[in-house]
Short mmCIF file of C-alpha atoms in Angstrom, two decimals:
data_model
loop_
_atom_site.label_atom_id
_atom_site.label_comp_id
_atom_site.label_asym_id
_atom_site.label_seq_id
_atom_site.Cartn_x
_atom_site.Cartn_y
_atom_site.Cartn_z
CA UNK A 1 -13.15 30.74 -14.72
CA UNK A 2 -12.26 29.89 -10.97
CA UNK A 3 -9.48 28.56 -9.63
CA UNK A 4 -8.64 24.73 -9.62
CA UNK A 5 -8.67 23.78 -6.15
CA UNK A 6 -7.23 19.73 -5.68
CA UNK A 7 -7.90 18.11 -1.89
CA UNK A 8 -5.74 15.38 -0.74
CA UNK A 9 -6.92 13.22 1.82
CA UNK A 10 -4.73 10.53 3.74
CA UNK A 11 -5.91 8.61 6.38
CA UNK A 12 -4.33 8.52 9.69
CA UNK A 13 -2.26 5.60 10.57
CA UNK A 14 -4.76 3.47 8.16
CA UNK A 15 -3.71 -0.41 8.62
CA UNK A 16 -3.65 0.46 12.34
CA UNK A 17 -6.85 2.76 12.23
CA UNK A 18 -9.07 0.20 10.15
CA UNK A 19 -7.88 -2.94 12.57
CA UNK A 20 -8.85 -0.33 15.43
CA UNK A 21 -12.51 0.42 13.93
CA UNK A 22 -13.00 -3.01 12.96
CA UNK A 23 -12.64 -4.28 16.43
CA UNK A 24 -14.18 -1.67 18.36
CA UNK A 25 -17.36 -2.83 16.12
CA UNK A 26 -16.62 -6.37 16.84
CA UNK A 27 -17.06 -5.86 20.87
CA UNK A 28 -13.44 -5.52 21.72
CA UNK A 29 -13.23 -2.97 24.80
CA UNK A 30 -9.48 -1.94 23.59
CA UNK A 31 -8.90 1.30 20.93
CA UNK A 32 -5.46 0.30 19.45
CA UNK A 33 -4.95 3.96 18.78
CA UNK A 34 -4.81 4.60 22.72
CA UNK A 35 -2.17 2.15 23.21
CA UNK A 36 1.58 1.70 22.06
CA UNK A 37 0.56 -1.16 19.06
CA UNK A 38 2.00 -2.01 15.80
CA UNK A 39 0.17 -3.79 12.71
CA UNK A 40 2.57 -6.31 10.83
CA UNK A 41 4.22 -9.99 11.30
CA UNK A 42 2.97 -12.67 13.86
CA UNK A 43 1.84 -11.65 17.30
CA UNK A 44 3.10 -15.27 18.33
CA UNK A 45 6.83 -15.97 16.57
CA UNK A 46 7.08 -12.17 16.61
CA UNK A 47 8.98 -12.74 13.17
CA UNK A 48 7.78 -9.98 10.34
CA UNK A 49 8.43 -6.13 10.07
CA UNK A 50 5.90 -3.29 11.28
CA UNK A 51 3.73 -2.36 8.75
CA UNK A 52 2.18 0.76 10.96
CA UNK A 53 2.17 2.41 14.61
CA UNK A 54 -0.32 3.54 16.60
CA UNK A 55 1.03 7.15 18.12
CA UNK A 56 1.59 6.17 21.38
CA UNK A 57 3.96 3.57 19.91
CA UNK A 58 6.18 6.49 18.56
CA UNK A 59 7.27 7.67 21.88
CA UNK A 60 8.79 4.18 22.08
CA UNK A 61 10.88 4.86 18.82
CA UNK A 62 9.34 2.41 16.86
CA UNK A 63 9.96 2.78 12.77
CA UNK A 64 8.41 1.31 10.24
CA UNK A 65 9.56 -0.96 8.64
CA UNK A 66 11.94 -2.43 11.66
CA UNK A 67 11.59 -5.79 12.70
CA UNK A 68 8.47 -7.40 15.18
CA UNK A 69 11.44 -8.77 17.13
CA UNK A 70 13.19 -5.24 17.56
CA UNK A 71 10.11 -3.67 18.31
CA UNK A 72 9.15 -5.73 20.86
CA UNK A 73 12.38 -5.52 22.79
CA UNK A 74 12.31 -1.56 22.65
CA UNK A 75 8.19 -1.94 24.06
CA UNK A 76 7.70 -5.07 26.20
CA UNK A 77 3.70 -4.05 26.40
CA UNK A 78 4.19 -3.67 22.89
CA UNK A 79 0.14 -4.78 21.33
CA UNK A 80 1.07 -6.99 17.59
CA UNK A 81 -1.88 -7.31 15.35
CA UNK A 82 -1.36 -9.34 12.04
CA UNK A 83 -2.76 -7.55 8.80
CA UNK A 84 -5.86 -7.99 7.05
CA UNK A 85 -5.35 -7.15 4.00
CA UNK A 86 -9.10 -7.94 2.55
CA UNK A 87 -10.54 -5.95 5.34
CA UNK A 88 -8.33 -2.94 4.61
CA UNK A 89 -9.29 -3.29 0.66
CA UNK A 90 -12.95 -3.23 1.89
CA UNK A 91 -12.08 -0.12 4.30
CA UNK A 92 -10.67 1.93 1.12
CA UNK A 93 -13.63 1.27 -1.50
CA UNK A 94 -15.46 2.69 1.23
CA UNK A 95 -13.57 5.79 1.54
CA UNK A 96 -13.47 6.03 -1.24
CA UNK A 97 -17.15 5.82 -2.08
CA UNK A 98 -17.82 8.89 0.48
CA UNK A 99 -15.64 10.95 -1.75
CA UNK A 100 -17.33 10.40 -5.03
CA UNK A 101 -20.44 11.77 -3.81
CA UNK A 102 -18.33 15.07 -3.37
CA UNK A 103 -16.62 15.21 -7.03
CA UNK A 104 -16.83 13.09 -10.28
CA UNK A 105 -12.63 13.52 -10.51
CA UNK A 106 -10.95 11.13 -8.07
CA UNK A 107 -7.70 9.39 -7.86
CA UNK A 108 -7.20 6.72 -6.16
CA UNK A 109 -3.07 7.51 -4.96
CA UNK A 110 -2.46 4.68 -2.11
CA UNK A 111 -4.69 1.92 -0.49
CA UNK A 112 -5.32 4.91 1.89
CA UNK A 113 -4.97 7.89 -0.31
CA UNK A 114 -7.44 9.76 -2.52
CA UNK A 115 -6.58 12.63 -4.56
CA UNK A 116 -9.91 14.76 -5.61
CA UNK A 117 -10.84 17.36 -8.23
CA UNK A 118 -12.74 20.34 -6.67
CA UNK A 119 -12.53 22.21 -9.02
CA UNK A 120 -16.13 24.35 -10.00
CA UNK A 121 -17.71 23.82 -7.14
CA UNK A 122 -18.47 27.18 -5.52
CA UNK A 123 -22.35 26.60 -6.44
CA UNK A 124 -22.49 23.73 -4.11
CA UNK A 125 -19.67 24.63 -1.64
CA UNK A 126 -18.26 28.54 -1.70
CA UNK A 127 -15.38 27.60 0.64
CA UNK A 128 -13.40 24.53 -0.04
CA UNK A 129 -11.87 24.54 3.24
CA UNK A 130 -15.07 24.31 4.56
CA UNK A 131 -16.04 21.06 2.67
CA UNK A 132 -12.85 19.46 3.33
CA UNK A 133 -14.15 20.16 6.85
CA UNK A 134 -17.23 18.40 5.87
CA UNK A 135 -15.81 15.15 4.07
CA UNK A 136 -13.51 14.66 6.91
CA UNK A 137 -16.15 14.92 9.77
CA UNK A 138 -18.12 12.73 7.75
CA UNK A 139 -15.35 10.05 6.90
CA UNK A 140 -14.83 10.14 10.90
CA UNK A 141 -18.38 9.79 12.22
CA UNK A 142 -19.53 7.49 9.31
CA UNK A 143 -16.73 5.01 9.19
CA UNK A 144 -14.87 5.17 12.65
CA UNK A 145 -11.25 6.64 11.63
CA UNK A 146 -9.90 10.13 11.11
CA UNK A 147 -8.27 11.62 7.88
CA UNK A 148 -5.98 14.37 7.49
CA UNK A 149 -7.54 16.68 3.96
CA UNK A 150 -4.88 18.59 2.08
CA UNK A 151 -5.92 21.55 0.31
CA UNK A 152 -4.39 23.68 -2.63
CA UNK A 153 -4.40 24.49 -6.25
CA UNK A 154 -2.76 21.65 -7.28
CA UNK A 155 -1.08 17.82 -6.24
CA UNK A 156 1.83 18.34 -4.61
CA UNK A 157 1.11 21.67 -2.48
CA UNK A 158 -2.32 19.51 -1.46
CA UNK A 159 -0.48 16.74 -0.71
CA UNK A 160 2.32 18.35 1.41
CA UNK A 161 -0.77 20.29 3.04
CA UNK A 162 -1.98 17.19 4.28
CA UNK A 163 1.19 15.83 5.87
CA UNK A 164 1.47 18.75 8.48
CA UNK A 165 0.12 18.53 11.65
CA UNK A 166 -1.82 14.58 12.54
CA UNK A 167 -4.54 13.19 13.06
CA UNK A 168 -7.72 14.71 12.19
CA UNK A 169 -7.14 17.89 10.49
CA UNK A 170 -7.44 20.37 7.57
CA UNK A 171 -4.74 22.00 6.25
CA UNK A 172 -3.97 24.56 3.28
CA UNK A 173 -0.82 25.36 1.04
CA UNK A 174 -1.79 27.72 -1.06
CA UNK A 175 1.07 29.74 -3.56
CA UNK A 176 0.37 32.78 -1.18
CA UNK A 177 1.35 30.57 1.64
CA UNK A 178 4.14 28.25 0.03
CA UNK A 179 7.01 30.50 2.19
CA UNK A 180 5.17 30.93 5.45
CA UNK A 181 4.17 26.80 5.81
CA UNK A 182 6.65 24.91 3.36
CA UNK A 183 9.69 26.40 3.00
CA UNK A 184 10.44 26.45 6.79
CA UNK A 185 10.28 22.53 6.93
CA UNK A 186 13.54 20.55 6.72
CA UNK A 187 14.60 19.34 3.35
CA UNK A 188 13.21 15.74 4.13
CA UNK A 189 9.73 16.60 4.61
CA UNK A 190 9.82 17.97 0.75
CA UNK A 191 7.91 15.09 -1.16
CA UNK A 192 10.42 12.66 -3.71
CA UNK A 193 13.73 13.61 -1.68
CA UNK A 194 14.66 10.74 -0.11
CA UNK A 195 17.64 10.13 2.28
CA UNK A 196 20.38 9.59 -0.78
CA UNK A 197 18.61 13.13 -1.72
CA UNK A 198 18.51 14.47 1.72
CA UNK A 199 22.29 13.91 2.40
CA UNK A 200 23.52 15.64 -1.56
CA UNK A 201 21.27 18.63 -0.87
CA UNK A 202 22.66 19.31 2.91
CA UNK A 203 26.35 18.85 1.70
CA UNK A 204 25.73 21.94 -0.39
CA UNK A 205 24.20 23.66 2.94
CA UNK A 206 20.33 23.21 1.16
CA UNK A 207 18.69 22.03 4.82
CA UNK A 208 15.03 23.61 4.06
CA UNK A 209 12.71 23.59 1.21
CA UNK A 210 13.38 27.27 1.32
CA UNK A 211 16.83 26.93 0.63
CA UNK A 212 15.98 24.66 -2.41
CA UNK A 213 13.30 26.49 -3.53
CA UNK A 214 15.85 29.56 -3.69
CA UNK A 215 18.67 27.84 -5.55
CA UNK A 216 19.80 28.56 -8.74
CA UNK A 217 17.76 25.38 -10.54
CA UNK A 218 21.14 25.22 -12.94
CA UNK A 219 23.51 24.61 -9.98
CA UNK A 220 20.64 21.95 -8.60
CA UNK A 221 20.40 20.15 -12.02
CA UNK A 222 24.41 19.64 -12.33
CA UNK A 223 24.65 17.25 -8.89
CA UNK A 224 21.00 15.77 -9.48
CA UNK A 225 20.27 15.72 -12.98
CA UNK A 226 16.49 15.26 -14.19
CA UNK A 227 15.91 14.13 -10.50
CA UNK A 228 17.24 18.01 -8.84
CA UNK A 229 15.03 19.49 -11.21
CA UNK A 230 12.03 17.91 -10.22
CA UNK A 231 12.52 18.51 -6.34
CA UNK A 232 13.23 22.23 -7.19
CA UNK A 233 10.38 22.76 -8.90
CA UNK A 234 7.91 20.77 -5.81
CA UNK A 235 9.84 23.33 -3.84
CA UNK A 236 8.32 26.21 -5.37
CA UNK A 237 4.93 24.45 -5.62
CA UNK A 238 4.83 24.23 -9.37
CA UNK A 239 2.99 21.03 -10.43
CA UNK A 240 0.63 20.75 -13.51
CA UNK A 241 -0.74 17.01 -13.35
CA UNK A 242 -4.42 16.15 -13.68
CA UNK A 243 -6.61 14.18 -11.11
CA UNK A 244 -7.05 11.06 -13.13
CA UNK A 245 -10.14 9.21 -12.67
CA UNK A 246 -9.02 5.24 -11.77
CA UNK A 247 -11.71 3.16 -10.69
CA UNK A 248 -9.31 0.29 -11.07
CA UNK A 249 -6.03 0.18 -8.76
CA UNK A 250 -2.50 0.93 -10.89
CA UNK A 251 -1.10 -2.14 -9.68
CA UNK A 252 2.80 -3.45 -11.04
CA UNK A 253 2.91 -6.35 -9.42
CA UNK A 254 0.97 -7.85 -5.84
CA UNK A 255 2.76 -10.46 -3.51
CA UNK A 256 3.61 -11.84 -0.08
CA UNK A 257 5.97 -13.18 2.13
CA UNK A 258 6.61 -14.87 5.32
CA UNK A 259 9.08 -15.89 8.04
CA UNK A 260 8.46 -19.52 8.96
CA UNK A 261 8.27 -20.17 12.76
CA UNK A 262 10.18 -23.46 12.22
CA UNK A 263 12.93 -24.78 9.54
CA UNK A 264 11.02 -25.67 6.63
CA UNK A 265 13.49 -29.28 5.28
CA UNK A 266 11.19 -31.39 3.10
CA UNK A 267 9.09 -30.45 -0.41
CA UNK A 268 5.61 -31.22 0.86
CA UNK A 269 5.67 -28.63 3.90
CA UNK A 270 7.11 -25.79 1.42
CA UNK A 271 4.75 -26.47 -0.94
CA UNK A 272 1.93 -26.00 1.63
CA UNK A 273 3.46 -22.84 2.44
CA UNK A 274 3.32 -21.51 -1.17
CA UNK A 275 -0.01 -22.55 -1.08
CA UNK A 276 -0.92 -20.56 1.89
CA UNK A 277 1.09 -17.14 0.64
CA UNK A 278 -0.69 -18.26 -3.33
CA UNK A 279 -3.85 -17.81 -1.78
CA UNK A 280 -3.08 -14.17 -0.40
CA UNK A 281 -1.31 -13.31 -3.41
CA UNK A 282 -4.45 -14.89 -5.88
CA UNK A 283 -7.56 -13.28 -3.89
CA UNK A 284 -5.72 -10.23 -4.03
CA UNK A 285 -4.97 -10.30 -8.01
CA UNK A 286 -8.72 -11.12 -8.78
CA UNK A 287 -10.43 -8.67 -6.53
CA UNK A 288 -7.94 -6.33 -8.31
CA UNK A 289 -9.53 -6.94 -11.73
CA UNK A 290 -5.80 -8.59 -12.98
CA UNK A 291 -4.42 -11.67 -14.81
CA UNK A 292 -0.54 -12.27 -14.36
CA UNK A 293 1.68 -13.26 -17.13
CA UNK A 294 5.02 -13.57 -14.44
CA UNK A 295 5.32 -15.73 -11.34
CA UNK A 296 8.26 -15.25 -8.94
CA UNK A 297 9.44 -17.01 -5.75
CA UNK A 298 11.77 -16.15 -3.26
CA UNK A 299 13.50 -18.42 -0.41
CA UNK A 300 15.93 -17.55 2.76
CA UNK A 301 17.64 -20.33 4.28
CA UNK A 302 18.29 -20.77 7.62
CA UNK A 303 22.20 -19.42 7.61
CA UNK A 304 20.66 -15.94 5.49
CA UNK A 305 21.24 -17.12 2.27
CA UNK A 306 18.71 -15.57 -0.02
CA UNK A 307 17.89 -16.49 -4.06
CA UNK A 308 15.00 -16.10 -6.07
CA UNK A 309 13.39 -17.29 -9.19
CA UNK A 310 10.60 -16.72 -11.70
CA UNK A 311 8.58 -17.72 -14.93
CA UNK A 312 7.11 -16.04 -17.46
CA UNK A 313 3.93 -17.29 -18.47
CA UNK A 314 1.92 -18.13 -22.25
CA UNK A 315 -1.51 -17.12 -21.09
CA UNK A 316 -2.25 -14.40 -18.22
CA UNK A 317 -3.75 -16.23 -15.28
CA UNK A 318 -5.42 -15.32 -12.28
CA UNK A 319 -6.35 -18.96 -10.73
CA UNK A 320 -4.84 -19.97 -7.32
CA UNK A 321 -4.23 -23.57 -8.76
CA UNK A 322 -2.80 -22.43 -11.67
CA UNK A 323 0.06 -19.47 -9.75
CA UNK A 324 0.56 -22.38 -6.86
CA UNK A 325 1.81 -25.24 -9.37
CA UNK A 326 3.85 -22.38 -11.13
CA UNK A 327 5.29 -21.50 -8.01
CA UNK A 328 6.43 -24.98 -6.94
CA UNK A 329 8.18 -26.04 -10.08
CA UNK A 330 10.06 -22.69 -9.52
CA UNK A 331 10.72 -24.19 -5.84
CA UNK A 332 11.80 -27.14 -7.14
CA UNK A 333 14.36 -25.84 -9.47
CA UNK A 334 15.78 -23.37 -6.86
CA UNK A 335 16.14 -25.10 -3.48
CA UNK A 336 19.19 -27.37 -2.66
CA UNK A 337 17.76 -28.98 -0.11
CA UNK A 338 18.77 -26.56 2.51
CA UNK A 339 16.86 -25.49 6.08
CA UNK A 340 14.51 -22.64 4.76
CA UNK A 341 13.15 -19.86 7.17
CA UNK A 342 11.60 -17.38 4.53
CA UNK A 343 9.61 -17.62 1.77
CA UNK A 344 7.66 -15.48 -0.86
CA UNK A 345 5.66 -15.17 -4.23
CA UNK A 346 4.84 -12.70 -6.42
CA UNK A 347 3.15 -11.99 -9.64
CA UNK A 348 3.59 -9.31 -11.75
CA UNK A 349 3.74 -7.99 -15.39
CA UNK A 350 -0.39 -7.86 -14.77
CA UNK A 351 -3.01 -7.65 -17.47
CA UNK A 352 -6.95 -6.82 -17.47
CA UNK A 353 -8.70 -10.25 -16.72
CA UNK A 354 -12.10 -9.47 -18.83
CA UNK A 355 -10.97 -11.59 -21.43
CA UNK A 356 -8.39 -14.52 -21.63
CA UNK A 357 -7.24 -16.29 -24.79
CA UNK A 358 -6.04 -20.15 -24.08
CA UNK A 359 -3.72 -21.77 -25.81
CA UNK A 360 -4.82 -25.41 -27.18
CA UNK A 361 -1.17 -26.47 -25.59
CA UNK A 362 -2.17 -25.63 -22.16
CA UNK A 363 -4.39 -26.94 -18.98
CA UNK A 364 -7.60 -24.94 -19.05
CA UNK A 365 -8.49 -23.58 -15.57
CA UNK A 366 -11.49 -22.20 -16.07
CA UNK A 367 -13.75 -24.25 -13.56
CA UNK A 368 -10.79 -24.00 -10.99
CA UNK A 369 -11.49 -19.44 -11.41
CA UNK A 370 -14.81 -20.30 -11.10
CA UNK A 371 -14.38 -21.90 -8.09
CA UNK A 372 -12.13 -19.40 -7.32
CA UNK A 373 -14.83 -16.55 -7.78
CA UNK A 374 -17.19 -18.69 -5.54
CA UNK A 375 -14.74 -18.68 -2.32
CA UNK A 376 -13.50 -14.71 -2.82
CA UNK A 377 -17.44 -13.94 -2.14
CA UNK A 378 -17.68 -16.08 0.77
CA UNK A 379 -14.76 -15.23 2.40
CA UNK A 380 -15.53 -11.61 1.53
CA UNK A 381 -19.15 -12.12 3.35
CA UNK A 382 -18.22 -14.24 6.61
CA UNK A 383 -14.65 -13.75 6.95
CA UNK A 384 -11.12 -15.17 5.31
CA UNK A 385 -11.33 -18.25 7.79
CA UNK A 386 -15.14 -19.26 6.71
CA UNK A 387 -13.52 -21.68 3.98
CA UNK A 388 -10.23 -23.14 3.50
CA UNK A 389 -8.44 -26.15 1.75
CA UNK A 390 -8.64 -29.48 3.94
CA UNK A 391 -4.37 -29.90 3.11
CA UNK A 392 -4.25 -27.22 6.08
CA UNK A 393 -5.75 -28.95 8.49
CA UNK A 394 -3.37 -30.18 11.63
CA UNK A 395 -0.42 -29.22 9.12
CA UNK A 396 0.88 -26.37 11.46
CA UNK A 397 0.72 -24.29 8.68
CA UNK A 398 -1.65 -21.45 8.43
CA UNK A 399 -3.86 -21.77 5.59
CA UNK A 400 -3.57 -17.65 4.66
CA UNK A 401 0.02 -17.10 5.43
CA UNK A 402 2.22 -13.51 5.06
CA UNK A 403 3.51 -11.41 7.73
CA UNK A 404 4.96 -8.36 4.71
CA UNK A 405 3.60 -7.84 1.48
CA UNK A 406 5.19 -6.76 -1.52
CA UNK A 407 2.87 -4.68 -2.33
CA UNK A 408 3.41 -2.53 -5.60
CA UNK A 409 -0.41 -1.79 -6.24
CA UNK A 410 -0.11 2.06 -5.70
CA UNK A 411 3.66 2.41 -6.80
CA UNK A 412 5.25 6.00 -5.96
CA UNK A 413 4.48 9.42 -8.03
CA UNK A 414 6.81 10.24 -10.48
CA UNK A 415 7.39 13.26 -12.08
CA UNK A 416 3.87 13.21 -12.57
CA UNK A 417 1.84 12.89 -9.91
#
């Protein structure tokens, strides 16, 4: 029996990458990838956070994560592009549709992440390296953007394989080569040790993987419980999970926020603005395949005062009418009356939306998803700005609003990958 042999594949800066492709495509003379730019918040307010950076942006010491505002002032030149989140949705089915023709075992990890089963394959391809060469070339000349391809006998030496060296390459972590290409890297680079992590482990003088990897796993488990014991064993590559086939996204919970350019002071405006961030949050629940059975909205005020509120639900919905009048009783009930600059909804505790079960106590909205269903596909086909509500028009609000998303659809590997 051979070996199992697991690929991951990441793409390279992807929000930034797929705006790139998409406007290349679209006639515009300008690679973002060449340039220092940043996807995330509102080219115009420059309120919101940066969702991505382009690697010229890096030499400017851009994070993300760090504000529009503060990333602007470090890069004057600095080139802002709001998110498309449908178009980056549509950009990672398509990935991921190149990779199925390659293996019948894929996991979808991130919006931008694939894991894939290669396991068996020397009849069709007697070097794996070689057809991760192939699937990335492909991926590259096919849909416009580069990938880096992780490769190893199993998740987490694949997927530290494919964070060395960006863009565009192949990589391998094999066990033979776990001291060589691992173990020299600084204890942050090892995957699930975060900066709490980080700063425990270099007290005790652990600054490598190597170090980690060589500690007595007893000592280790003492200072970091369960937690120590699963870093120690990613730093000696030992990792037994399956590729699990998921056609449908493992989403917890999907939603979106934005900074207002303006003080938001009377009902009907925020309302309008739920709207806007409801219809993000909806399109993005349906094209997920999920009914909600939890609404939640959030508010900052204008002097930083934050508070938040949220609704549990009878019957799972789905329906943009349905979340949005949710979502403004829980306004209602939560704001004083005070100056509002920030505000967000989310749904979560999600369901499969093949079948729904109505109560006879409660408003049926099943016309409303159909009309729903209707406007995803159009939007989908011409564009998000094709078709809109009329209660946007000259209302200086936009009618799809959200400069960061919550966004819990690909939540982070636990113990098991």
């Amino acid at each position: 029996m051979s070996r199992r042999i697991i690929f991951h594949i990441d793409v390279n800066s992807a929000y930034l990458s797929w705006e790139a492709v998409h406007r290349l495509q679209h006639g515009d003379p300008l690679d973002l990838r060449t340039v220092p730019s940043v996807v995330g918040g509102d080219p115009v307010t420059r309120h919101g956070i940066v969702l991505t950076k382009s690697i010229p942006a890096k030499k400017y010491n851009i994070q993300t994560g760090e504000s529009i505002f503060s990333a602007s002032a470090k890069c004057p030149g600095l080139v802002i592009v709001p998110p498309n989140y449908s178009l980056y949705m549509q950009c990672s089915k398509a990935f991921g549709d190149i990779l199925r023709e390659y293996s019948s075992l894929i996991e979808q990890y991130s919006i931008d992440e694939y894991f894939v089963d290669f396991s068996n394959m020397e009849r069709l391809y007697k070097d794996p390296v070689e057809a991760a060469y192939i699937i990335k070339d492909r991926i590259k000349n096919e849909l416009g953007f580069t990938v880096n391809v992780g490769v190893s006998t199993n998740k987490i030496l694949a997927k530290m394989a494919s964070e060395l060296k960006k863009p565009d390459k192949v990589h391998t972590i094999f066990p033979d080569e776990i001291a060589s290409k691992m173990w020299v890297l600084p204890i942050e680079e090892l995957f699930m040790v975060g900066r709490a992590t980080a700063k425990k482990l270099r007290s005790r003088a652990i600054s490598t993987i190597g170090d980690l990897a060589n500690y007595d796993p007893k000592l280790i488990k003492l200072f970091l419980m369960s937690h120590g014991m699963l870093v120690w064993n990613y730093a000696n590559g030992i990792e037994c999970s399956p590729v699990r086939e998921n056609r449908r996204p493992l989403i917890k919970g999907i939603g979106n926020s934005t900074t207002i350019a303006f003080d938001v002071e009377d009902k009907v405006t925020a309302h309008l603005v739920l709207l806007s961030l409801t219809e993000t949050v909806a399109a993005r629940l349906r094209q997920s395949g999920y009914c909600a059975r939890l609404v939640s909205v959030s508010l900052r005020t204008n002097e930083f005062y934050n508070c938040s509120h949220q609704r549990k639900i009878l019957s799972p919905i789905d329906c943009t009418n349905a979340i949005h009048e949710v979502a403004c009783e829980l306004f209602d009930e939560l704001w004083k009356g005070e100056p509002i600059r920030h505000l967000g909804v989310r749904v979560s505790e999600l369901c499969q939306n093949d079948f729904r079960q109505i109560s006879l106590f409660e408003k049926d909205y099943e016309k409303q998803r159909t009309v729903d269903r209707v406007v995803d596909s159009i939007r989908q086909r011409y564009g998000n700005g094709s078709v809109f509500r009329s209660a946007f028009l000259n209302s200086g609000v936009r009618f799809s609003t959200g400069g960061t998303v919550d966004d819990e659809e690909y939540p982070m590997m636990s113990s098991l990958l």
